[in-house]
PDB file of C-alpha atoms in Angstrom:
ATOM      1  CA  MET L 185      -5.390  31.592 -23.209  1.00 85.00           C
ATOM      2  CA  LYS L 186      -8.239  33.983 -22.336  1.00 86.00           C
ATOM      3  CA  LYS L 187     -11.599  32.888 -20.837  1.00 83.00           C
ATOM      4  CA  VAL L 188     -14.548  34.906 -19.487  1.00 84.00           C
ATOM      5  CA  LEU L 189     -15.736  33.839 -16.011  1.00 80.00           C
ATOM      6  CA  ALA L 190     -18.038  35.749 -13.790  1.00 79.00           C
ATOM      7  CA  ASN L 191     -17.990  38.611 -16.236  1.00 82.00           C
ATOM      8  CA  LYS L 192     -14.240  38.813 -15.986  1.00 83.00           C
ATOM      9  CA  GLU L 193     -11.565  38.011 -18.421  1.00 87.00           C
ATOM     10  CA  ILE L 194      -9.186  35.469 -16.932  1.00 87.00           C
ATOM     11  CA  ASP L 195      -5.851  33.928 -18.181  1.00 90.00           C
ATOM     12  CA  VAL L 196      -5.913  30.195 -17.921  1.00 88.00           C
ATOM     13  CA  ASN L 197      -3.597  27.364 -19.095  1.00 91.00           C
ATOM     14  CA  GLU L 198      -4.802  24.496 -21.431  1.00 89.00           C
ATOM     15  CA  GLU L 199      -6.076  22.523 -18.478  1.00 88.00           C
ATOM     16  CA  GLY L 200      -8.160  25.433 -17.198  1.00 88.00           C
ATOM     17  CA  TYR L 201      -5.998  26.500 -14.235  1.00 92.00           C
ATOM     18  CA  LEU L 202      -5.600  30.177 -13.550  1.00 91.00           C
ATOM     19  CA  LEU L 203      -2.173  31.736 -14.544  1.00 91.00           C
ATOM     20  CA  ASP L 204      -2.585  34.670 -12.310  1.00 89.00           C
ATOM     21  CA  PHE L 205      -4.011  34.216  -8.777  1.00 90.00           C
ATOM     22  CA  THR L 206      -4.697  37.980  -8.575  1.00 91.00           C
ATOM     23  CA  GLN L 207      -7.464  37.539 -11.108  1.00 89.00           C
ATOM     24  CA  TRP L 208      -9.256  35.150  -8.701  1.00 90.00           C
ATOM     25  CA  ASN L 209     -12.087  36.090  -6.509  1.00 90.00           C
ATOM     26  CA  LYS L 210     -15.100  34.194  -4.994  1.00 92.00           C
ATOM     27  CA  GLU L 211     -17.292  34.687  -8.008  1.00 90.00           C
ATOM     28  CA  VAL L 212     -14.603  33.306 -10.283  1.00 91.00           C
ATOM     29  CA  GLY L 213     -14.278  30.354  -7.739  1.00 92.00           C
ATOM     30  CA  ASN L 214     -17.966  29.760  -8.020  1.00 91.00           C
ATOM     31  CA  SER L 215     -17.940  29.739 -11.885  1.00 90.00           C
ATOM     32  CA  LEU L 216     -14.896  27.344 -12.003  1.00 92.00           C
ATOM     33  CA  ALA L 217     -16.798  25.102  -9.472  1.00 93.00           C
ATOM     34  CA  GLU L 218     -19.890  25.111 -11.731  1.00 92.00           C
ATOM     35  CA  GLU L 219     -17.792  23.900 -14.641  1.00 90.00           C
ATOM     36  CA  CYS L 220     -16.701  21.020 -12.404  1.00 91.00           C
ATOM     37  CA  ASP L 221     -20.294  20.322 -11.616  1.00 92.00           C
ATOM     38  CA  ILE L 222     -19.701  21.176  -7.947  1.00 93.00           C
ATOM     39  CA  VAL L 223     -21.927  23.455  -5.921  1.00 93.00           C
ATOM     40  CA  LEU L 224     -19.829  25.166  -3.242  1.00 94.00           C
ATOM     41  CA  THR L 225     -21.057  24.901   0.325  1.00 94.00           C
ATOM     42  CA  PRO L 226     -19.586  26.642   3.341  1.00 95.00           C
ATOM     43  CA  ARG L 227     -17.611  23.448   4.033  1.00 94.00           C
ATOM     44  CA  HIS L 228     -16.062  23.687   0.413  1.00 95.00           C
ATOM     45  CA  TRP L 229     -15.029  27.272   1.298  1.00 95.00           C
ATOM     46  CA  GLU L 230     -13.240  26.024   4.365  1.00 93.00           C
ATOM     47  CA  PHE L 231     -11.203  23.652   2.317  1.00 93.00           C
ATOM     48  CA  ILE L 232     -10.440  26.427  -0.236  1.00 94.00           C
ATOM     49  CA  GLU L 233      -9.265  28.760   2.592  1.00 94.00           C
ATOM     50  CA  TYR L 234      -7.005  25.989   3.788  1.00 93.00           C
ATOM     51  CA  ILE L 235      -5.568  25.518   0.343  1.00 92.00           C
ATOM     52  CA  HIS L 236      -5.030  29.272  -0.047  1.00 94.00           C
ATOM     53  CA  ASP L 237      -3.230  29.307   3.338  1.00 92.00           C
ATOM     54  CA  LYS L 238      -0.887  26.512   2.194  1.00 91.00           C
ATOM     55  CA  TYR L 239      -0.294  28.318  -1.047  1.00 91.00           C
ATOM     56  CA  ASN L 240       0.481  31.608   0.590  1.00 91.00           C
ATOM     57  CA  LYS L 241       2.987  29.755   2.948  1.00 92.00           C
ATOM     58  CA  GLU L 242       4.420  28.054  -0.091  1.00 89.00           C
ATOM     59  CA  GLU L 243       3.810  24.686   1.578  1.00 87.00           C
ATOM     60  CA  PRO L 244       3.151  21.812  -0.839  1.00 86.00           C
ATOM     61  CA  LEU L 245      -0.316  20.307  -0.933  1.00 89.00           C
ATOM     62  CA  SER L 246      -0.801  16.556  -0.493  1.00 89.00           C
ATOM     63  CA  ILE L 247      -3.395  14.097   0.466  1.00 90.00           C
ATOM     64  CA  ARG L 248      -1.315  13.221   3.514  1.00 90.00           C
ATOM     65  CA  GLY L 249      -1.211  16.883   4.494  1.00 89.00           C
ATOM     66  CA  ILE L 250      -5.031  16.883   4.460  1.00 89.00           C
ATOM     67  CA  LYS L 251      -5.027  13.870   6.868  1.00 89.00           C
ATOM     68  CA  LYS L 252      -2.428  15.480   9.122  1.00 88.00           C
ATOM     69  CA  SER L 253      -4.117  18.819   9.232  1.00 86.00           C
ATOM     70  CA  GLY L 254      -6.518  17.595  11.893  1.00 85.00           C
ATOM     71  CA  GLU L 255      -9.294  19.893  10.521  1.00 85.00           C
ATOM     72  CA  PHE L 256     -10.318  17.749   7.536  1.00 88.00           C
ATOM     73  CA  ASP L 257     -10.270  14.115   6.668  1.00 90.00           C
ATOM     74  CA  VAL L 258      -9.554  12.425   3.451  1.00 93.00           C
ATOM     75  CA  LYS L 259     -12.861  10.757   3.054  1.00 94.00           C
ATOM     76  CA  GLU L 260     -14.687  14.053   3.325  1.00 93.00           C
ATOM     77  CA  PHE L 261     -12.112  15.741   0.829  1.00 94.00           C
ATOM     78  CA  TYR L 262     -13.050  13.062  -1.759  1.00 94.00           C
ATOM     79  CA  ALA L 263     -16.697  13.428  -1.111  1.00 94.00           C
ATOM     80  CA  LEU L 264     -16.670  17.219  -1.497  1.00 94.00           C
ATOM     81  CA  PHE L 265     -14.551  17.238  -4.670  1.00 94.00           C
ATOM     82  CA  PRO L 266     -15.372  14.099  -6.586  1.00 91.00           C
ATOM     83  CA  GLY L 267     -13.086  13.021  -9.465  1.00 86.00           C
ATOM     84  CA  GLY L 268      -9.709  13.929  -8.129  1.00 90.00           C
ATOM     85  CA  PRO L 269      -9.957  16.253  -5.068  1.00 92.00           C
ATOM     86  CA  LEU L 270      -6.579  17.957  -5.088  1.00 93.00           C
ATOM     87  CA  LYS L 271      -6.820  18.575  -8.850  1.00 92.00           C
ATOM     88  CA  LYS L 272     -10.415  19.998  -8.665  1.00 94.00           C
ATOM     89  CA  ALA L 273      -9.963  22.013  -5.395  1.00 94.00           C
ATOM     90  CA  THR L 274      -6.878  23.778  -6.631  1.00 94.00           C
ATOM     91  CA  LEU L 275      -8.466  24.567  -9.936  1.00 94.00           C
ATOM     92  CA  ILE L 276     -11.481  26.129  -8.124  1.00 95.00           C
ATOM     93  CA  ALA L 277      -9.151  27.937  -5.709  1.00 94.00           C
ATOM     94  CA  GLY L 278      -7.275  29.509  -8.635  1.00 93.00           C
ATOM     95  CA  ILE L 279      -3.804  28.107  -7.835  1.00 92.00           C
ATOM     96  CA  PRO L 280      -1.644  25.843  -9.955  1.00 91.00           C
ATOM     97  CA  LYS L 281      -2.241  22.103 -10.135  1.00 90.00           C
ATOM     98  CA  PRO L 282      -0.034  20.359  -7.492  1.00 88.00           C
ATOM     99  CA  LYS L 283       2.867  18.373  -8.851  1.00 84.00           C
ATOM    100  CA  SER L 284       2.653  15.592  -6.387  1.00 79.00           C
ATOM    101  CA  CYS L 285       2.119  11.821  -6.637  1.00 77.00           C
ATOM    102  CA  ILE L 286       1.069  11.412  -3.072  1.00 79.00           C
TER     103      ILE L 286
ATOM    104  CA  MET Z 200     -10.851  13.472 -18.268  1.00 64.00           C
ATOM    105  CA  ALA Z 201      -8.582  12.719 -21.250  1.00 78.00           C
ATOM    106  CA  THR Z 202      -7.442   9.313 -20.105  1.00 87.00           C
ATOM    107  CA  LYS Z 203      -9.270   6.254 -21.153  1.00 93.00           C
ATOM    108  CA  VAL Z 204      -8.298   4.400 -17.983  1.00 94.00           C
ATOM    109  CA  ARG Z 205     -11.287   4.138 -15.653  1.00 95.00           C
ATOM    110  CA  LYS Z 206     -10.125   1.545 -13.091  1.00 97.00           C
ATOM    111  CA  MET Z 207      -6.724   0.294 -12.004  1.00 97.00           C
ATOM    112  CA  LEU Z 208      -6.659  -3.179 -10.419  1.00 98.00           C
ATOM    113  CA  PHE Z 209      -3.437  -4.213  -8.752  1.00 98.00           C
ATOM    114  CA  ILE Z 210      -2.336  -7.662  -7.532  1.00 98.00           C
ATOM    115  CA  LEU Z 211       0.431  -7.291  -4.858  1.00 97.00           C
ATOM    116  CA  SER Z 212       2.138 -10.659  -4.299  1.00 97.00           C
ATOM    117  CA  LYS Z 213       5.283  -9.535  -2.548  1.00 95.00           C
ATOM    118  CA  ALA Z 214       6.102  -7.904   0.783  1.00 93.00           C
ATOM    119  CA  THR Z 215       9.246  -6.017   0.133  1.00 93.00           C
ATOM    120  CA  ILE Z 216       8.852  -2.369   1.008  1.00 92.00           C
ATOM    121  CA  GLU Z 217       9.626  -1.226  -2.522  1.00 91.00           C
ATOM    122  CA  ASN Z 218       6.916  -3.372  -4.014  1.00 94.00           C
ATOM    123  CA  ALA Z 219       4.297  -2.344  -1.467  1.00 96.00           C
ATOM    124  CA  TYR Z 220       4.985   1.364  -2.057  1.00 95.00           C
ATOM    125  CA  ALA Z 221       4.892   0.696  -5.920  1.00 95.00           C
ATOM    126  CA  ALA Z 222       1.338  -0.648  -5.552  1.00 97.00           C
ATOM    127  CA  PHE Z 223       0.250   1.979  -2.957  1.00 96.00           C
ATOM    128  CA  ILE Z 224       1.558   5.013  -4.980  1.00 95.00           C
ATOM    129  CA  MET Z 225       0.007   3.860  -8.193  1.00 96.00           C
ATOM    130  CA  ALA Z 226      -3.282   3.036  -6.536  1.00 97.00           C
ATOM    131  CA  ASN Z 227      -3.406   6.379  -4.670  1.00 95.00           C
ATOM    132  CA  GLY Z 228      -2.286   8.247  -7.813  1.00 94.00           C
ATOM    133  CA  ALA Z 229      -5.191   6.806  -9.611  1.00 95.00           C
ATOM    134  CA  ARG Z 230      -7.645   7.968  -7.063  1.00 96.00           C
ATOM    135  CA  MET Z 231      -6.010  11.442  -7.120  1.00 94.00           C
ATOM    136  CA  GLU Z 232      -6.853  11.504 -10.883  1.00 92.00           C
ATOM    137  CA  GLY Z 233     -10.428  10.436 -10.327  1.00 93.00           C
ATOM    138  CA  ILE Z 234      -9.686   6.845 -11.560  1.00 95.00           C
ATOM    139  CA  GLU Z 235     -11.047   3.907  -9.472  1.00 96.00           C
ATOM    140  CA  SER Z 236      -8.427   1.678  -7.902  1.00 97.00           C
ATOM    141  CA  GLU Z 237      -8.398  -1.627  -6.032  1.00 98.00           C
ATOM    142  CA  ILE Z 238      -5.629  -3.855  -4.595  1.00 98.00           C
ATOM    143  CA  PHE Z 239      -5.714  -7.643  -4.204  1.00 97.00           C
ATOM    144  CA  PHE Z 240      -3.173  -8.845  -1.649  1.00 97.00           C
ATOM    145  CA  THR Z 241      -1.941 -12.373  -2.299  1.00 96.00           C
ATOM    146  CA  PHE Z 242       0.791 -14.690  -1.132  1.00 96.00           C
ATOM    147  CA  PHE Z 243       3.596 -12.639   0.564  1.00 96.00           C
ATOM    148  CA  GLY Z 244       1.612  -9.590  -0.278  1.00 95.00           C
ATOM    149  CA  LEU Z 245      -0.593 -10.446   2.661  1.00 96.00           C
ATOM    150  CA  GLU Z 246       2.118  -9.402   5.130  1.00 95.00           C
ATOM    151  CA  VAL Z 247       1.411  -5.934   4.053  1.00 96.00           C
ATOM    152  CA  ILE Z 248      -2.215  -6.068   5.472  1.00 96.00           C
ATOM    153  CA  GLN Z 249      -1.317  -8.156   8.615  1.00 95.00           C
ATOM    154  CA  LYS Z 250      -1.684  -5.900  11.708  1.00 93.00           C
ATOM    155  CA  LYS Z 251       1.376  -7.416  13.317  1.00 93.00           C
ATOM    156  CA  LYS Z 252       3.631  -7.331  10.294  1.00 92.00           C
ATOM    157  CA  LEU Z 253       2.928  -4.325   8.223  1.00 91.00           C
ATOM    158  CA  ALA Z 254       5.123  -1.958  10.199  1.00 90.00           C
ATOM    159  CA  HIS Z 255       8.119  -4.298   9.824  1.00 89.00           C
ATOM    160  CA  LEU Z 256       8.451  -4.693   6.084  1.00 89.00           C
ATOM    161  CA  HIS Z 257      11.927  -4.745   4.674  1.00 89.00           C
ATOM    162  CA  VAL Z 258      13.705  -3.761   1.427  1.00 88.00           C
ATOM    163  CA  ALA Z 259      15.498  -6.786  -0.134  1.00 85.00           C
ATOM    164  CA  THR Z 260      19.303  -6.336  -0.043  1.00 85.00           C
ATOM    165  CA  VAL Z 261      20.028  -9.657  -1.771  1.00 83.00           C
ATOM    166  CA  GLY Z 262      19.497 -10.304  -5.483  1.00 80.00           C
ATOM    167  CA  ASN Z 263      18.879  -6.743  -6.321  1.00 80.00           C
ATOM    168  CA  PRO Z 264      21.705  -5.211  -8.448  1.00 82.00           C
ATOM    169  CA  ALA Z 265      20.269  -1.701  -8.108  1.00 82.00           C
ATOM    170  CA  MET Z 266      20.912  -1.743  -4.371  1.00 80.00           C
ATOM    171  CA  HIS Z 267      24.587  -1.655  -5.299  1.00 83.00           C
ATOM    172  CA  ILE Z 268      25.454  -3.914  -2.273  1.00 81.00           C
ATOM    173  CA  PRO Z 269      27.466  -6.964  -3.143  1.00 82.00           C
ATOM    174  CA  THR Z 270      25.301 -10.146  -2.623  1.00 81.00           C
ATOM    175  CA  MET Z 271      27.667 -11.561  -0.072  1.00 80.00           C
ATOM    176  CA  LEU Z 272      27.420  -8.433   2.076  1.00 82.00           C
ATOM    177  CA  GLY Z 273      23.742  -8.039   1.537  1.00 81.00           C
ATOM    178  CA  GLY Z 274      23.213 -11.324   3.306  1.00 83.00           C
ATOM    179  CA  LEU Z 275      25.022 -10.358   6.485  1.00 85.00           C
ATOM    180  CA  PRO Z 276      22.926  -9.903   9.611  1.00 86.00           C
ATOM    181  CA  GLY Z 277      21.530  -6.442  10.087  1.00 87.00           C
ATOM    182  CA  MET Z 278      22.016  -5.357   6.369  1.00 86.00           C
ATOM    183  CA  GLU Z 279      18.334  -5.495   5.458  1.00 87.00           C
ATOM    184  CA  ALA Z 280      17.388  -3.625   8.627  1.00 89.00           C
ATOM    185  CA  MET Z 281      20.043  -0.897   7.938  1.00 88.00           C
ATOM    186  CA  ALA Z 282      19.050  -0.492   4.264  1.00 89.00           C
ATOM    187  CA  THR Z 283      15.386  -0.352   5.231  1.00 90.00           C
ATOM    188  CA  LYS Z 284      16.001   2.305   7.864  1.00 91.00           C
ATOM    189  CA  MET Z 285      17.842   4.497   5.325  1.00 88.00           C
ATOM    190  CA  MET Z 286      15.141   4.088   2.788  1.00 88.00           C
ATOM    191  CA  LYS Z 287      12.337   4.954   5.307  1.00 90.00           C
ATOM    192  CA  LYS Z 288      14.239   8.050   6.148  1.00 91.00           C
ATOM    193  CA  GLU Z 289      14.431   9.170   2.541  1.00 89.00           C
ATOM    194  CA  MET Z 290      10.702   8.412   2.165  1.00 88.00           C
ATOM    195  CA  GLU Z 291       9.775  10.549   5.192  1.00 87.00           C
ATOM    196  CA  LYS Z 292      11.744  13.435   3.673  1.00 88.00           C
ATOM    197  CA  LEU Z 293       9.399  13.236   0.664  1.00 86.00           C
ATOM    198  CA  ASP Z 294       6.355  13.094   3.011  1.00 85.00           C
ATOM    199  CA  MET Z 295       5.607   9.457   2.037  1.00 89.00           C
ATOM    200  CA  PRO Z 296       3.372   7.999   4.736  1.00 92.00           C
ATOM    201  CA  PRO Z 297       4.369   4.758   6.456  1.00 92.00           C
ATOM    202  CA  ILE Z 298       2.570   1.616   5.447  1.00 94.00           C
ATOM    203  CA  GLY Z 299      -0.121   1.699   8.143  1.00 94.00           C
ATOM    204  CA  GLU Z 300      -0.939   5.331   7.540  1.00 94.00           C
ATOM    205  CA  PHE Z 301      -0.816   4.823   3.758  1.00 95.00           C
ATOM    206  CA  LEU Z 302      -3.427   1.980   4.031  1.00 96.00           C
ATOM    207  CA  GLU Z 303      -5.818   4.348   5.918  1.00 95.00           C
ATOM    208  CA  ILE Z 304      -5.328   7.038   3.303  1.00 95.00           C
ATOM    209  CA  LEU Z 305      -6.077   4.515   0.450  1.00 96.00           C
ATOM    210  CA  SER Z 306      -9.171   3.244   2.208  1.00 97.00           C
ATOM    211  CA  ASP Z 307     -10.445   6.858   2.958  1.00 95.00           C
ATOM    212  CA  SER Z 308      -9.686   7.732  -0.674  1.00 95.00           C
ATOM    213  CA  GLY Z 309     -12.047   4.970  -1.842  1.00 96.00           C
ATOM    214  CA  CYS Z 310      -9.375   2.487  -2.958  1.00 97.00           C
ATOM    215  CA  LYS Z 311     -10.732  -1.064  -2.279  1.00 97.00           C
ATOM    216  CA  LEU Z 312      -8.508  -3.404  -0.434  1.00 98.00           C
ATOM    217  CA  TRP Z 313      -8.910  -7.221  -0.787  1.00 98.00           C
ATOM    218  CA  GLY Z 314      -7.256 -10.263   0.752  1.00 96.00           C
ATOM    219  CA  CYS Z 315      -6.715 -13.415  -1.367  1.00 96.00           C
ATOM    220  CA  LYS Z 316      -8.823 -16.322  -0.059  1.00 95.00           C
ATOM    221  CA  LEU Z 317      -6.430 -19.043  -1.055  1.00 95.00           C
ATOM    222  CA  ALA Z 318      -3.393 -17.230   0.502  1.00 95.00           C
ATOM    223  CA  VAL Z 319      -5.329 -16.444   3.686  1.00 95.00           C
ATOM    224  CA  ASP Z 320      -6.115 -20.153   4.072  1.00 95.00           C
ATOM    225  CA  MET Z 321      -2.604 -21.204   3.161  1.00 95.00           C
ATOM    226  CA  PHE Z 322      -0.938 -18.970   5.797  1.00 95.00           C
ATOM    227  CA  HIS Z 323      -3.616 -19.914   8.366  1.00 95.00           C
ATOM    228  CA  LEU Z 324      -4.779 -16.389   8.842  1.00 95.00           C
ATOM    229  CA  GLU Z 325      -8.090 -15.145  10.182  1.00 93.00           C
ATOM    230  CA  ARG Z 326      -9.959 -11.873   9.453  1.00 94.00           C
ATOM    231  CA  LYS Z 327      -8.897 -10.496  12.848  1.00 94.00           C
ATOM    232  CA  ASP Z 328      -5.183 -10.852  11.885  1.00 95.00           C
ATOM    233  CA  LEU Z 329      -5.831  -8.376   8.970  1.00 96.00           C
ATOM    234  CA  ILE Z 330      -6.298  -4.695   9.031  1.00 96.00           C
ATOM    235  CA  ASP Z 331      -9.721  -3.201   9.845  1.00 95.00           C
ATOM    236  CA  GLU Z 332      -9.822  -1.256   6.587  1.00 96.00           C
ATOM    237  CA  LEU Z 333     -10.004  -4.498   4.463  1.00 97.00           C
ATOM    238  CA  ASP Z 334     -13.022  -4.543   2.271  1.00 97.00           C
ATOM    239  CA  GLY Z 335     -13.169  -8.351   2.185  1.00 96.00           C
ATOM    240  CA  ILE Z 336     -11.572 -11.656   1.237  1.00 96.00           C
ATOM    241  CA  LEU Z 337     -12.017 -12.710  -2.311  1.00 96.00           C
ATOM    242  CA  THR Z 338     -11.106 -15.488  -4.808  1.00 96.00           C
ATOM    243  CA  ILE Z 339      -9.071 -14.489  -7.788  1.00 95.00           C
ATOM    244  CA  GLY Z 340     -12.324 -15.041  -9.852  1.00 95.00           C
ATOM    245  CA  ASP Z 341     -14.149 -12.561  -7.583  1.00 95.00           C
ATOM    246  CA  PHE Z 342     -11.338 -10.115  -8.163  1.00 96.00           C
ATOM    247  CA  TYR Z 343     -11.514 -10.441 -11.980  1.00 96.00           C
ATOM    248  CA  ASN Z 344     -15.163  -9.718 -11.686  1.00 95.00           C
ATOM    249  CA  ARG Z 345     -14.254  -6.312 -10.211  1.00 95.00           C
ATOM    250  CA  ALA Z 346     -13.056  -5.439 -13.755  1.00 94.00           C
ATOM    251  CA  ASP Z 347     -16.568  -4.709 -14.634  1.00 91.00           C
ATOM    252  CA  GLN Z 348     -16.345  -1.807 -17.147  1.00 93.00           C
ATOM    253  CA  GLU Z 349     -14.398  -0.480 -20.196  1.00 94.00           C
ATOM    254  CA  GLY Z 350     -10.974   0.963 -19.437  1.00 95.00           C
ATOM    255  CA  CYS Z 351      -9.839  -1.429 -16.634  1.00 97.00           C
ATOM    256  CA  GLN Z 352      -6.248  -2.269 -16.237  1.00 96.00           C
ATOM    257  CA  LEU Z 353      -4.870  -5.161 -14.216  1.00 96.00           C
ATOM    258  CA  VAL Z 354      -1.234  -4.838 -12.930  1.00 97.00           C
ATOM    259  CA  PHE Z 355       0.774  -7.627 -11.228  1.00 97.00           C
ATOM    260  CA  ILE Z 356       3.302  -6.602  -8.642  1.00 95.00           C
TER     261      ILE Z 356
END
């Protein structure tokens, strides 16, 4: 379905995840974050960059991966993206929701 | 959030590796969905939070038809260790953390970890025998009181 975000028409699925990453930009990211009641700080953006890096390398995202990254820790990740951090962070980053149980 | 589940409360009473992982994956999965979760370790489940024992949990090879090992063979020395080694290898392939690391992840994720008072007394354990991440030692009544809102589910493993 179509949705207007940051003055741009975007294709999203029924859960609100972008269907086409090329439609994503930082303004879209900010609008998506607003909808999740999250105000993005520079630290949030560092997480989003990390997520994009993983996505580009086609490496699966997981909570354990965050812990092993050495740059971030799990506690901080949960604090920055309350209410399901991987789910929220990928939604804001404009990539598909991870299909992972761990 | 569409789900009506707000908090998952697990009672882990066994120390076989498959039961420990069942509790951990469900508790962690809840946190990943923004659902609160807590685990109450009781009876043999206490082995999972004992510093000296948690790295040495085994899969049970006897009395488990799904292992497809005849019971007589499952009881032979070394069988449990071998089956456990194989299972751990498969888990590592799926990037499942070992027990100790999983407990750290759960604690960092906001999952509360509790020891059962009666079982701690029965096995003559002290606080220092248990992992540092433990949130406390409770009676079962205290644990029931943690189910303090609508949408709580209690699961016994």
